[in-house]
XYZ file of C-alpha atoms in Angstrom:
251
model
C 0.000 0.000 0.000
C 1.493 3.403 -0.706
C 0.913 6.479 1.653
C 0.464 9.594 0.218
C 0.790 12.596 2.063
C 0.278 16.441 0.971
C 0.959 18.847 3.106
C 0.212 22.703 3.513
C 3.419 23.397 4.998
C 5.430 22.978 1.873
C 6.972 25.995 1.199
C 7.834 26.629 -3.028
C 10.710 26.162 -5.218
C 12.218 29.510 -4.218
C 12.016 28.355 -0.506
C 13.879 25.566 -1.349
C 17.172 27.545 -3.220
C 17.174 29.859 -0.285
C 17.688 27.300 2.348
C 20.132 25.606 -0.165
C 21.971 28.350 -0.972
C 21.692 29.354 3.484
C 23.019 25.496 3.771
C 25.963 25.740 1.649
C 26.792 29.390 3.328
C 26.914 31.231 -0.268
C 26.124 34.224 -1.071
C 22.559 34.990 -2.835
C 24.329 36.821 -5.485
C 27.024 34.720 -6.466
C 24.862 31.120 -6.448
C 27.354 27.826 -7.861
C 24.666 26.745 -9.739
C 26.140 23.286 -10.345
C 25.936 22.647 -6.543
C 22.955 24.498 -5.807
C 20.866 22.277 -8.857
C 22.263 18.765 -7.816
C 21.148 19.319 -4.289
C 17.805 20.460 -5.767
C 17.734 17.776 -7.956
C 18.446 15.440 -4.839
C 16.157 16.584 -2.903
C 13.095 16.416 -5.106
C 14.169 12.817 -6.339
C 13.999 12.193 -2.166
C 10.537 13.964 -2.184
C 9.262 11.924 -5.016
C 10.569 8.529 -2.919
C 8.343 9.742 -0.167
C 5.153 10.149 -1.588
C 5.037 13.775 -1.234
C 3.139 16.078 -3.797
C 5.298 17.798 -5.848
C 3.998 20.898 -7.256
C 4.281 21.173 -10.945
C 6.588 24.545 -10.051
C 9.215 22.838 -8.248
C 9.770 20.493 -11.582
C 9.444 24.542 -13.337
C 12.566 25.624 -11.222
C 14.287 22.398 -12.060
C 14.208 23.135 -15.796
C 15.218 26.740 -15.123
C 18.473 25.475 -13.275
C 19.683 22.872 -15.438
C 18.780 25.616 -18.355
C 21.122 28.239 -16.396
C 23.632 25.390 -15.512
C 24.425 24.712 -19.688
C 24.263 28.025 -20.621
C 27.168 28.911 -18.369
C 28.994 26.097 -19.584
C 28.372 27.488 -23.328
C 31.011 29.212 -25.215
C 31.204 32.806 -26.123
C 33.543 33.350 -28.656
C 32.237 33.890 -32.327
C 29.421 35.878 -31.352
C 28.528 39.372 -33.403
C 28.468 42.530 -30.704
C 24.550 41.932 -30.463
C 24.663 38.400 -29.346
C 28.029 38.488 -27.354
C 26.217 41.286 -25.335
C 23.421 38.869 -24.557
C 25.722 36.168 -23.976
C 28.066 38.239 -21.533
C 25.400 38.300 -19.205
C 25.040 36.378 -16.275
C 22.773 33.984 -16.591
C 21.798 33.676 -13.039
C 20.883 37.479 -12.951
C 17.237 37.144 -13.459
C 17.026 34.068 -10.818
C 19.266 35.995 -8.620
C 16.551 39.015 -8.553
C 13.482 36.948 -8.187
C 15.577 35.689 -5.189
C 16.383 38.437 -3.289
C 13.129 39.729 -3.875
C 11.344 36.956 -2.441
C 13.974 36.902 0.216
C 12.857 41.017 1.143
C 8.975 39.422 1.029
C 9.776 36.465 3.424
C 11.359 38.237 6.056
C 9.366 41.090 5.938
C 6.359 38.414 6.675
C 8.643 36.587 9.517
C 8.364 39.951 10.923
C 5.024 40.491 11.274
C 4.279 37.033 12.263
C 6.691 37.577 15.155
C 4.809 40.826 16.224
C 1.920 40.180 19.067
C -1.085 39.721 17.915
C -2.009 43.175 18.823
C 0.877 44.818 16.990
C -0.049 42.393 14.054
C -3.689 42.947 13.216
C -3.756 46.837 14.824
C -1.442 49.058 14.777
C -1.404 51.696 17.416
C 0.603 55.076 17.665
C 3.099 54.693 21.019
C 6.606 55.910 22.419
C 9.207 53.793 21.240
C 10.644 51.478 23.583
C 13.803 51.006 25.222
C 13.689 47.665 26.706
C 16.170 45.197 24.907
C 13.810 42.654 23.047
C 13.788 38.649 24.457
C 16.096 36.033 23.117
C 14.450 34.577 19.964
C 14.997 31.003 21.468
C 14.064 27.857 19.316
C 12.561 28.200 15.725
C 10.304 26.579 13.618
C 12.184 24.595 11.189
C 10.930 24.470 7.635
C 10.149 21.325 5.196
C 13.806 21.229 3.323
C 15.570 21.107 6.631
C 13.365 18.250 7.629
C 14.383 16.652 4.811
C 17.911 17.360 4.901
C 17.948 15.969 8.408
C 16.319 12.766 6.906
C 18.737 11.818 4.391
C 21.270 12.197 7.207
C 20.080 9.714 8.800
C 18.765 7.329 5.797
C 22.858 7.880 4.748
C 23.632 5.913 8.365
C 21.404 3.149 7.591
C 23.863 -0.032 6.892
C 24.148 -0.882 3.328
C 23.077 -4.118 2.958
C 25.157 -6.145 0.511
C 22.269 -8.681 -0.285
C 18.556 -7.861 -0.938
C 15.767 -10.078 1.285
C 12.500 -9.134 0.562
C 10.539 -9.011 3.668
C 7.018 -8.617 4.126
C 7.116 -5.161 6.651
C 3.269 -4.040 7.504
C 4.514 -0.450 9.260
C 1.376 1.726 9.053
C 1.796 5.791 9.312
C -1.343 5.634 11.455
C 0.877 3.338 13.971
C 3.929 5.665 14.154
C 1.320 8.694 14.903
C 0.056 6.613 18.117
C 3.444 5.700 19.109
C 5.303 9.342 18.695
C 2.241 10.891 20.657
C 2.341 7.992 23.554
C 6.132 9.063 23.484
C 5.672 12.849 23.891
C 3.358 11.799 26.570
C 5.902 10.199 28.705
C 8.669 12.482 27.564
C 7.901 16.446 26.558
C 10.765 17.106 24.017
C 12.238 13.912 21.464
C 15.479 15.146 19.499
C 14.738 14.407 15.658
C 17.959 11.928 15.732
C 17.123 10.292 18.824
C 13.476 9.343 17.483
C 15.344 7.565 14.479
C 18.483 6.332 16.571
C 17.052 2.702 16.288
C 15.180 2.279 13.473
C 17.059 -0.517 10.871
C 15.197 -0.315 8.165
C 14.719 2.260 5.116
C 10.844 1.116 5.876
C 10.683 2.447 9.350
C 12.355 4.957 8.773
C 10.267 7.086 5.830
C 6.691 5.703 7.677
C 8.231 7.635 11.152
C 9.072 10.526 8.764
C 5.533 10.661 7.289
C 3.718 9.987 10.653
C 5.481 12.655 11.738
C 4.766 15.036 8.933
C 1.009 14.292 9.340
C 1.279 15.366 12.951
C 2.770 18.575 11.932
C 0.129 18.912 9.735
C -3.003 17.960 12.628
C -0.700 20.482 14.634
C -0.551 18.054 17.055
C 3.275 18.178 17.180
C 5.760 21.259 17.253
C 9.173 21.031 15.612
C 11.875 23.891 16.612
C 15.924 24.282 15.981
C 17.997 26.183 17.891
C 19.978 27.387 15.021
C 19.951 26.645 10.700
C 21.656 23.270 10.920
C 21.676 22.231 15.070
C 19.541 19.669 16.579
C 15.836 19.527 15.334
C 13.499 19.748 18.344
C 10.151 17.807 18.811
C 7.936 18.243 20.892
C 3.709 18.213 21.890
C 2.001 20.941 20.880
C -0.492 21.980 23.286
C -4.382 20.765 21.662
C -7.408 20.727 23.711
C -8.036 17.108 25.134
C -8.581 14.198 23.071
C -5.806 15.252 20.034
C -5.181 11.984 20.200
C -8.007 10.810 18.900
C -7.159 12.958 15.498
C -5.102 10.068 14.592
C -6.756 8.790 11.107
C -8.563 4.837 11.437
C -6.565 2.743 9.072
C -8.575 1.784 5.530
C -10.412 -1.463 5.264
């Protein structure tokens, strides 16, 4: 039986880039577009393992890469003046500005999102203020770093030299009862330590899912303390009876 899970929390292609380009600590203007588009590339190829809808714009931004990737590796030389204009340019510039752009949007919306409800939805005239503002603390860590963290630990997995097929019956529904029974007993579950012994590729990817669908229920809460540290997990706090949110299993 295959699972299929779509989520609202996916961000889009251009969230993706940005916490590519954040991962490989480049700069937004001067993307190595042969790194940046085999990580993309990798991760989407991991998305499509999983199940996960994959927006038709994602596969868009895939084309545009590979497109900017063999350009760049095009020669210039022969060109008339009209054509070796065109051809000087970079052709990252136009991906670069849509980019930064979005970039400006996103954080601009972080900002408001971070305001109090008060300060978000009504504005009100007032002396500025002197106090010094409250550590930030954990944040919410998006979709591409939850993947990034899962390949990490798929690449520990041993690699078996010889294939046995097994008959594994691992329901998501299963690993949503079992995470929630463990945030019951214990508040906060590091993202590694919740996949320190699983064996199996199986287990593994129907943990991931469960736990993507409890994101999803907002039944769960997922923080980091900083872009690439430990991924936090913990239980959100729902009104009684979350639990039973958890989806019955199809006849």
């Amino acid at each position: 039986m295959t699972t299929r899970v779509q989520l609202e929390i996916f961000e889009g292609p251009l969230d993706l880039l940005l916490h590519l380009i954040k991962k490989n600590e480049v700069s937004v203007t001067d993307i190595p577009i042969a790194t940046i588009t085999e990580q993309y590339l990798a991760t989407l190829e991991l998305m499509q393992s999983l199940n996960l809808d994959v927006a038709g714009e994602f596969l868009v931004m895939a084309a545009t890469l590979i497109h900017i990737k063999s350009r760049m590796l095009l020669p210039v030389a022969g060109a008339d003046d009209e054509e070796e204009e065109e051809a000087g340019a970079d052709p990252r510039a136009e991906l670069v500005r849509r980019l930064l752009e979005y970039q400006r949007f996103k954080e601009a919306a972080e900002q408001l999102e971070q305001r109090e409800v008060l300060e978000r939805d009504v504005f009100v005239r007032c002396a500025a203020s002197t106090e010094r503002p409250e550590p930030a603390g954990f944040r919410e860590v998006s979709v591409f770093e939850l993947l990034t963290a899962l390949r990490r630990v798929l690449e520990r997995l041993p690699k078996n030299a010889v294939h046995e097929v097994t008959l594994e019956r691992i329901t998501v529904r299963e690993k949503m009862t079992l995470l929630l029974d463990m945030l019951r007993s214990t508040p906060q579950v590091i993202f590694d330590a919740l996949f320190a012994k699983l064996k199996t590729r199986m287990e593994v990817v129907v943990t991931f899912l469960a736990m993507l669908e409890l994101v999803k229920m907002r039944a769960i809460r997922i923080f980091q303390d900083r872009p690439g540290g430990s991924i936090l997990i913990e239980r959100a706090k729902a009104p009684e009876g979350a639990a039973s949110l958890v989806p019955a299993e199809p006849d």
